[in-house]
Amino acid sequence: MSGSPAVVSPAGGSTAPVSDTAALPRAPRRRSMPQAVLGLFGLVALVALVEILPRIGVVPREYFPTSSGIGSALADLVGQGEFWTAVLDTLQGWALGLAIAAVAGVVLGILIGSSRFTRELTASTIEFLRPIPSVALIPIAILLFGTDIESKLLLVVYASFWQVLIQVLYGVQDVDPVAQDTARAYGLGRWARVRYLIWPTALPYVMTGLRLAAAVALILAVTSELVIGNPGLGKLLATAQSGGAIATSYAIVVVTGILGVLVNVVFRVIERRALSWHPSQRGELPA
Amino acid sequence: MTGILRRVGLMFGLPIVLLAAWWFASANSVDFFFPPLSKILESLVDEWFGPRLAADVVPSVLRLLAGYLLAVVLAVSLGVLIGTSRTVRGVLEPVLEFFRAIPPPVLVPIFMLFLGIGDGMKIVVIAFGCMWPILLNTVEGVRAVDSVLSDTARTYGITDSARLRKLVLPAASPQIFAGLRQGLSVAIILMVISELFAASNGLGFAVVQAQRSFAIAETWAGMLMLGLLGFLLAVLFRIVENRQLAWYHGLRRAQRSS
């Protein structure tokens, strides 16, 4: 049995693998120096390609600005207060939504997951609600909240809640039965069992769920701004595009990509920190 | 016997209670935004399973499938190519990570610029958006193929194409399926979003039309329809996955119980 948790659900309940095998907490990859250099080379090549292709006319230049064009549009944006307000608006919706989803997911996950009865009772409902695409909520979000932040939060929370909940459910079921019996035999109370037994067991799963949820939350925050028109980067993009500011549109897309990468990196670091004690993060030690 | 009864009760108990609660709580509702469930279901059956099924739902689903299949073929073949070479992987990985990190819906306004607003744009947006999770998972799965196995296969003189079919793809398939599942949910999101901007038919388009004209019951019914579609696709995916990965699930169970 490898040290990686979160691949297949334990016996009982559904047997679907946890949503993302790639997102397992895994041993830090040993990146040799050349790998980093290669990666940098790849990025430079991408920038060069985007500069050259429109110039020599392989792609139509009016729709496909050059790297330098996107770069100068980006520089313009960075100088504007409006841009930073938009970034903050997006991040605010993202962070609030993620926090609500995380707390709700963890609390409900532990409540539902710690008894077999509640687990079986809710399984069918969860399996039905989870695959409902959160964009299905857009019309009702508009009707109820208009462009207030609540409509953005509704989408973000709905999408990221399931990511956390599912992982917590798997995590809670993963508790070692022997440890469970031992804790009971030693007379640990309910709270102590949650704190010292269930929580540490579920933590790797919680972290995986949080990382997935963080990525999804950003997607839904931007989507909501783009479609519903809440203030933020998505709205800025919609405005730029309809105003024909092509290079600016591309620059905003690049910014959302950078935000996405940052979110991934930050959550990987948090995961590694929080799980530094866990075998999956420690890597192999020579015996 | 009681075991079966118990399981059936557990499976349908909560959904029935929730639906009943919704039914009765909304039965005499005069709230404009929360019409009675009976009205919503009426609209679901009359409209969405009636004329709108062929006019809106089918075109949406076809675009979804076209985009998704395009992405699967492209991403898996590219993923195998990239995953087998260490150098190519090193060069492309940061670039791919960047593309995956872009929230896919922001691509709709960009792609609209040069592809217009027809079916082609929607299919390309769906394909482009759900390609990255599949691609990156394939790369990772191919990279992690047991090196002893692949060396053995090479020593025995097994040809490249046989090695690909018998070793690399099966070994990477659990990871590939994880990517396929993520890709599918992105594809559904993009199916809806691409129709919100500019369209003349489609599920997303029709739901938003209903919402703009304040046909509230129809809006709710459209949301239910989208939910049903998402659920149905997830079930279909699960069936395919369980067939393809039966060996893997069995292996994991055996490892766990040992």
JSON list of N, CA and C in Angstrom, two decimals, chain B residues 51-84:
[
{"chain": "B", "resi": 51, "resn": "PRO", "atom": "N", "xyz": [-41.50, 20.47, -26.83]},
{"chain": "B", "resi": 51, "resn": "PRO", "atom": "CA", "xyz": [-40.86, 21.02, -28.03]},
{"chain": "B", "resi": 51, "resn": "PRO", "atom": "C", "xyz": [-39.39, 21.42, -27.80]},
{"chain": "B", "resi": 52, "resn": "ARG", "atom": "N", "xyz": [-39.06, 21.79, -26.56]},
{"chain": "B", "resi": 52, "resn": "ARG", "atom": "CA", "xyz": [-37.70, 22.28, -26.35]},
{"chain": "B", "resi": 52, "resn": "ARG", "atom": "C", "xyz": [-36.64, 21.18, -26.39]},
{"chain": "B", "resi": 53, "resn": "LEU", "atom": "N", "xyz": [-37.08, 19.95, -26.21]},
{"chain": "B", "resi": 53, "resn": "LEU", "atom": "CA", "xyz": [-36.12, 18.85, -26.17]},
{"chain": "B", "resi": 53, "resn": "LEU", "atom": "C", "xyz": [-35.33, 18.79, -27.48]},
{"chain": "B", "resi": 54, "resn": "ALA", "atom": "N", "xyz": [-36.06, 18.82, -28.60]},
{"chain": "B", "resi": 54, "resn": "ALA", "atom": "CA", "xyz": [-35.38, 18.74, -29.90]},
{"chain": "B", "resi": 54, "resn": "ALA", "atom": "C", "xyz": [-34.78, 20.08, -30.28]},
{"chain": "B", "resi": 55, "resn": "ALA", "atom": "N", "xyz": [-35.46, 21.18, -29.87]},
{"chain": "B", "resi": 55, "resn": "ALA", "atom": "CA", "xyz": [-35.04, 22.50, -30.34]},
{"chain": "B", "resi": 55, "resn": "ALA", "atom": "C", "xyz": [-33.82, 23.02, -29.58]},
{"chain": "B", "resi": 56, "resn": "ASP", "atom": "N", "xyz": [-33.75, 22.71, -28.27]},
{"chain": "B", "resi": 56, "resn": "ASP", "atom": "CA", "xyz": [-32.68, 23.29, -27.46]},
{"chain": "B", "resi": 56, "resn": "ASP", "atom": "C", "xyz": [-31.76, 22.27, -26.80]},
{"chain": "B", "resi": 57, "resn": "VAL", "atom": "N", "xyz": [-32.36, 21.23, -26.21]},
{"chain": "B", "resi": 57, "resn": "VAL", "atom": "CA", "xyz": [-31.52, 20.31, -25.44]},
{"chain": "B", "resi": 57, "resn": "VAL", "atom": "C", "xyz": [-30.60, 19.51, -26.35]},
{"chain": "B", "resi": 58, "resn": "VAL", "atom": "N", "xyz": [-31.16, 18.97, -27.45]},
{"chain": "B", "resi": 58, "resn": "VAL", "atom": "CA", "xyz": [-30.36, 18.12, -28.33]},
{"chain": "B", "resi": 58, "resn": "VAL", "atom": "C", "xyz": [-29.17, 18.89, -28.95]},
{"chain": "B", "resi": 59, "resn": "PRO", "atom": "N", "xyz": [-29.39, 20.09, -29.51]},
{"chain": "B", "resi": 59, "resn": "PRO", "atom": "CA", "xyz": [-28.22, 20.82, -30.04]},
{"chain": "B", "resi": 59, "resn": "PRO", "atom": "C", "xyz": [-27.14, 21.05, -28.99]},
{"chain": "B", "resi": 60, "resn": "SER", "atom": "N", "xyz": [-27.56, 21.40, -27.77]},
{"chain": "B", "resi": 60, "resn": "SER", "atom": "CA", "xyz": [-26.58, 21.61, -26.70]},
{"chain": "B", "resi": 60, "resn": "SER", "atom": "C", "xyz": [-25.76, 20.36, -26.46]},
{"chain": "B", "resi": 61, "resn": "VAL", "atom": "N", "xyz": [-26.46, 19.24, -26.32]},
{"chain": "B", "resi": 61, "resn": "VAL", "atom": "CA", "xyz": [-25.77, 17.99, -25.99]},
{"chain": "B", "resi": 61, "resn": "VAL", "atom": "C", "xyz": [-24.84, 17.58, -27.13]},
{"chain": "B", "resi": 62, "resn": "LEU", "atom": "N", "xyz": [-25.28, 17.79, -28.37]},
{"chain": "B", "resi": 62, "resn": "LEU", "atom": "CA", "xyz": [-24.42, 17.43, -29.50]},
{"chain": "B", "resi": 62, "resn": "LEU", "atom": "C", "xyz": [-23.13, 18.25, -29.49]},
{"chain": "B", "resi": 63, "resn": "ARG", "atom": "N", "xyz": [-23.28, 19.57, -29.25]},
{"chain": "B", "resi": 63, "resn": "ARG", "atom": "CA", "xyz": [-22.08, 20.41, -29.19]},
{"chain": "B", "resi": 63, "resn": "ARG", "atom": "C", "xyz": [-21.17, 19.96, -28.07]},
{"chain": "B", "resi": 64, "resn": "LEU", "atom": "N", "xyz": [-21.78, 19.63, -26.94]},
{"chain": "B", "resi": 64, "resn": "LEU", "atom": "CA", "xyz": [-21.00, 19.17, -25.79]},
{"chain": "B", "resi": 64, "resn": "LEU", "atom": "C", "xyz": [-20.20, 17.93, -26.16]},
{"chain": "B", "resi": 65, "resn": "LEU", "atom": "N", "xyz": [-20.86, 16.95, -26.77]},
{"chain": "B", "resi": 65, "resn": "LEU", "atom": "CA", "xyz": [-20.20, 15.69, -27.10]},
{"chain": "B", "resi": 65, "resn": "LEU", "atom": "C", "xyz": [-19.11, 15.93, -28.14]},
{"chain": "B", "resi": 66, "resn": "ALA", "atom": "N", "xyz": [-19.41, 16.77, -29.16]},
{"chain": "B", "resi": 66, "resn": "ALA", "atom": "CA", "xyz": [-18.41, 17.03, -30.19]},
{"chain": "B", "resi": 66, "resn": "ALA", "atom": "C", "xyz": [-17.16, 17.66, -29.58]},
{"chain": "B", "resi": 67, "resn": "GLY", "atom": "N", "xyz": [-17.35, 18.69, -28.75]},
{"chain": "B", "resi": 67, "resn": "GLY", "atom": "CA", "xyz": [-16.21, 19.35, -28.13]},
{"chain": "B", "resi": 67, "resn": "GLY", "atom": "C", "xyz": [-15.45, 18.42, -27.22]},
{"chain": "B", "resi": 68, "resn": "TYR", "atom": "N", "xyz": [-16.18, 17.64, -26.43]},
{"chain": "B", "resi": 68, "resn": "TYR", "atom": "CA", "xyz": [-15.55, 16.76, -25.46]},
{"chain": "B", "resi": 68, "resn": "TYR", "atom": "C", "xyz": [-14.72, 15.69, -26.17]},
{"chain": "B", "resi": 69, "resn": "LEU", "atom": "N", "xyz": [-15.32, 15.05, -27.21]},
{"chain": "B", "resi": 69, "resn": "LEU", "atom": "CA", "xyz": [-14.60, 13.99, -27.91]},
{"chain": "B", "resi": 69, "resn": "LEU", "atom": "C", "xyz": [-13.35, 14.54, -28.59]},
{"chain": "B", "resi": 70, "resn": "LEU", "atom": "N", "xyz": [-13.49, 15.72, -29.18]},
{"chain": "B", "resi": 70, "resn": "LEU", "atom": "CA", "xyz": [-12.33, 16.36, -29.80]},
{"chain": "B", "resi": 70, "resn": "LEU", "atom": "C", "xyz": [-11.21, 16.54, -28.78]},
{"chain": "B", "resi": 71, "resn": "ALA", "atom": "N", "xyz": [-11.60, 17.03, -27.58]},
{"chain": "B", "resi": 71, "resn": "ALA", "atom": "CA", "xyz": [-10.61, 17.27, -26.54]},
{"chain": "B", "resi": 71, "resn": "ALA", "atom": "C", "xyz": [-9.98, 15.95, -26.10]},
{"chain": "B", "resi": 72, "resn": "VAL", "atom": "N", "xyz": [-10.79, 14.90, -25.95]},
{"chain": "B", "resi": 72, "resn": "VAL", "atom": "CA", "xyz": [-10.26, 13.62, -25.48]},
{"chain": "B", "resi": 72, "resn": "VAL", "atom": "C", "xyz": [-9.20, 13.10, -26.45]},
{"chain": "B", "resi": 73, "resn": "VAL", "atom": "N", "xyz": [-9.56, 13.09, -27.74]},
{"chain": "B", "resi": 73, "resn": "VAL", "atom": "CA", "xyz": [-8.63, 12.54, -28.74]},
{"chain": "B", "resi": 73, "resn": "VAL", "atom": "C", "xyz": [-7.34, 13.35, -28.75]},
{"chain": "B", "resi": 74, "resn": "LEU", "atom": "N", "xyz": [-7.48, 14.68, -28.82]},
{"chain": "B", "resi": 74, "resn": "LEU", "atom": "CA", "xyz": [-6.30, 15.54, -28.86]},
{"chain": "B", "resi": 74, "resn": "LEU", "atom": "C", "xyz": [-5.46, 15.40, -27.60]},
{"chain": "B", "resi": 75, "resn": "ALA", "atom": "N", "xyz": [-6.13, 15.47, -26.45]},
{"chain": "B", "resi": 75, "resn": "ALA", "atom": "CA", "xyz": [-5.39, 15.55, -25.20]},
{"chain": "B", "resi": 75, "resn": "ALA", "atom": "C", "xyz": [-4.70, 14.23, -24.88]},
{"chain": "B", "resi": 76, "resn": "VAL", "atom": "N", "xyz": [-5.37, 13.11, -25.14]},
{"chain": "B", "resi": 76, "resn": "VAL", "atom": "CA", "xyz": [-4.74, 11.83, -24.81]},
{"chain": "B", "resi": 76, "resn": "VAL", "atom": "C", "xyz": [-3.55, 11.58, -25.74]},
{"chain": "B", "resi": 77, "resn": "SER", "atom": "N", "xyz": [-3.72, 11.86, -27.06]},
{"chain": "B", "resi": 77, "resn": "SER", "atom": "CA", "xyz": [-2.58, 11.58, -27.93]},
{"chain": "B", "resi": 77, "resn": "SER", "atom": "C", "xyz": [-1.42, 12.54, -27.63]},
{"chain": "B", "resi": 78, "resn": "LEU", "atom": "N", "xyz": [-1.71, 13.81, -27.44]},
{"chain": "B", "resi": 78, "resn": "LEU", "atom": "CA", "xyz": [-0.64, 14.75, -27.07]},
{"chain": "B", "resi": 78, "resn": "LEU", "atom": "C", "xyz": [-0.01, 14.36, -25.74]},
{"chain": "B", "resi": 79, "resn": "GLY", "atom": "N", "xyz": [-0.88, 13.95, -24.80]},
{"chain": "B", "resi": 79, "resn": "GLY", "atom": "CA", "xyz": [-0.39, 13.60, -23.46]},
{"chain": "B", "resi": 79, "resn": "GLY", "atom": "C", "xyz": [0.59, 12.44, -23.52]},
{"chain": "B", "resi": 80, "resn": "VAL", "atom": "N", "xyz": [0.30, 11.43, -24.35]},
{"chain": "B", "resi": 80, "resn": "VAL", "atom": "CA", "xyz": [1.20, 10.28, -24.47]},
{"chain": "B", "resi": 80, "resn": "VAL", "atom": "C", "xyz": [2.53, 10.75, -25.05]},
{"chain": "B", "resi": 81, "resn": "LEU", "atom": "N", "xyz": [2.46, 11.59, -26.09]},
{"chain": "B", "resi": 81, "resn": "LEU", "atom": "CA", "xyz": [3.70, 12.09, -26.71]},
{"chain": "B", "resi": 81, "resn": "LEU", "atom": "C", "xyz": [4.53, 12.88, -25.71]},
{"chain": "B", "resi": 82, "resn": "ILE", "atom": "N", "xyz": [3.87, 13.79, -24.99]},
{"chain": "B", "resi": 82, "resn": "ILE", "atom": "CA", "xyz": [4.61, 14.65, -24.06]},
{"chain": "B", "resi": 82, "resn": "ILE", "atom": "C", "xyz": [5.12, 13.84, -22.89]},
{"chain": "B", "resi": 83, "resn": "GLY", "atom": "N", "xyz": [4.28, 12.90, -22.41]},
{"chain": "B", "resi": 83, "resn": "GLY", "atom": "CA", "xyz": [4.65, 12.15, -21.21]},
{"chain": "B", "resi": 83, "resn": "GLY", "atom": "C", "xyz": [5.84, 11.23, -21.41]},
{"chain": "B", "resi": 84, "resn": "THR", "atom": "N", "xyz": [6.04, 10.75, -22.66]},
{"chain": "B", "resi": 84, "resn": "THR", "atom": "CA", "xyz": [7.12, 9.78, -22.86]},
{"chain": "B", "resi": 84, "resn": "THR", "atom": "C", "xyz": [8.49, 10.45, -22.86]}
]
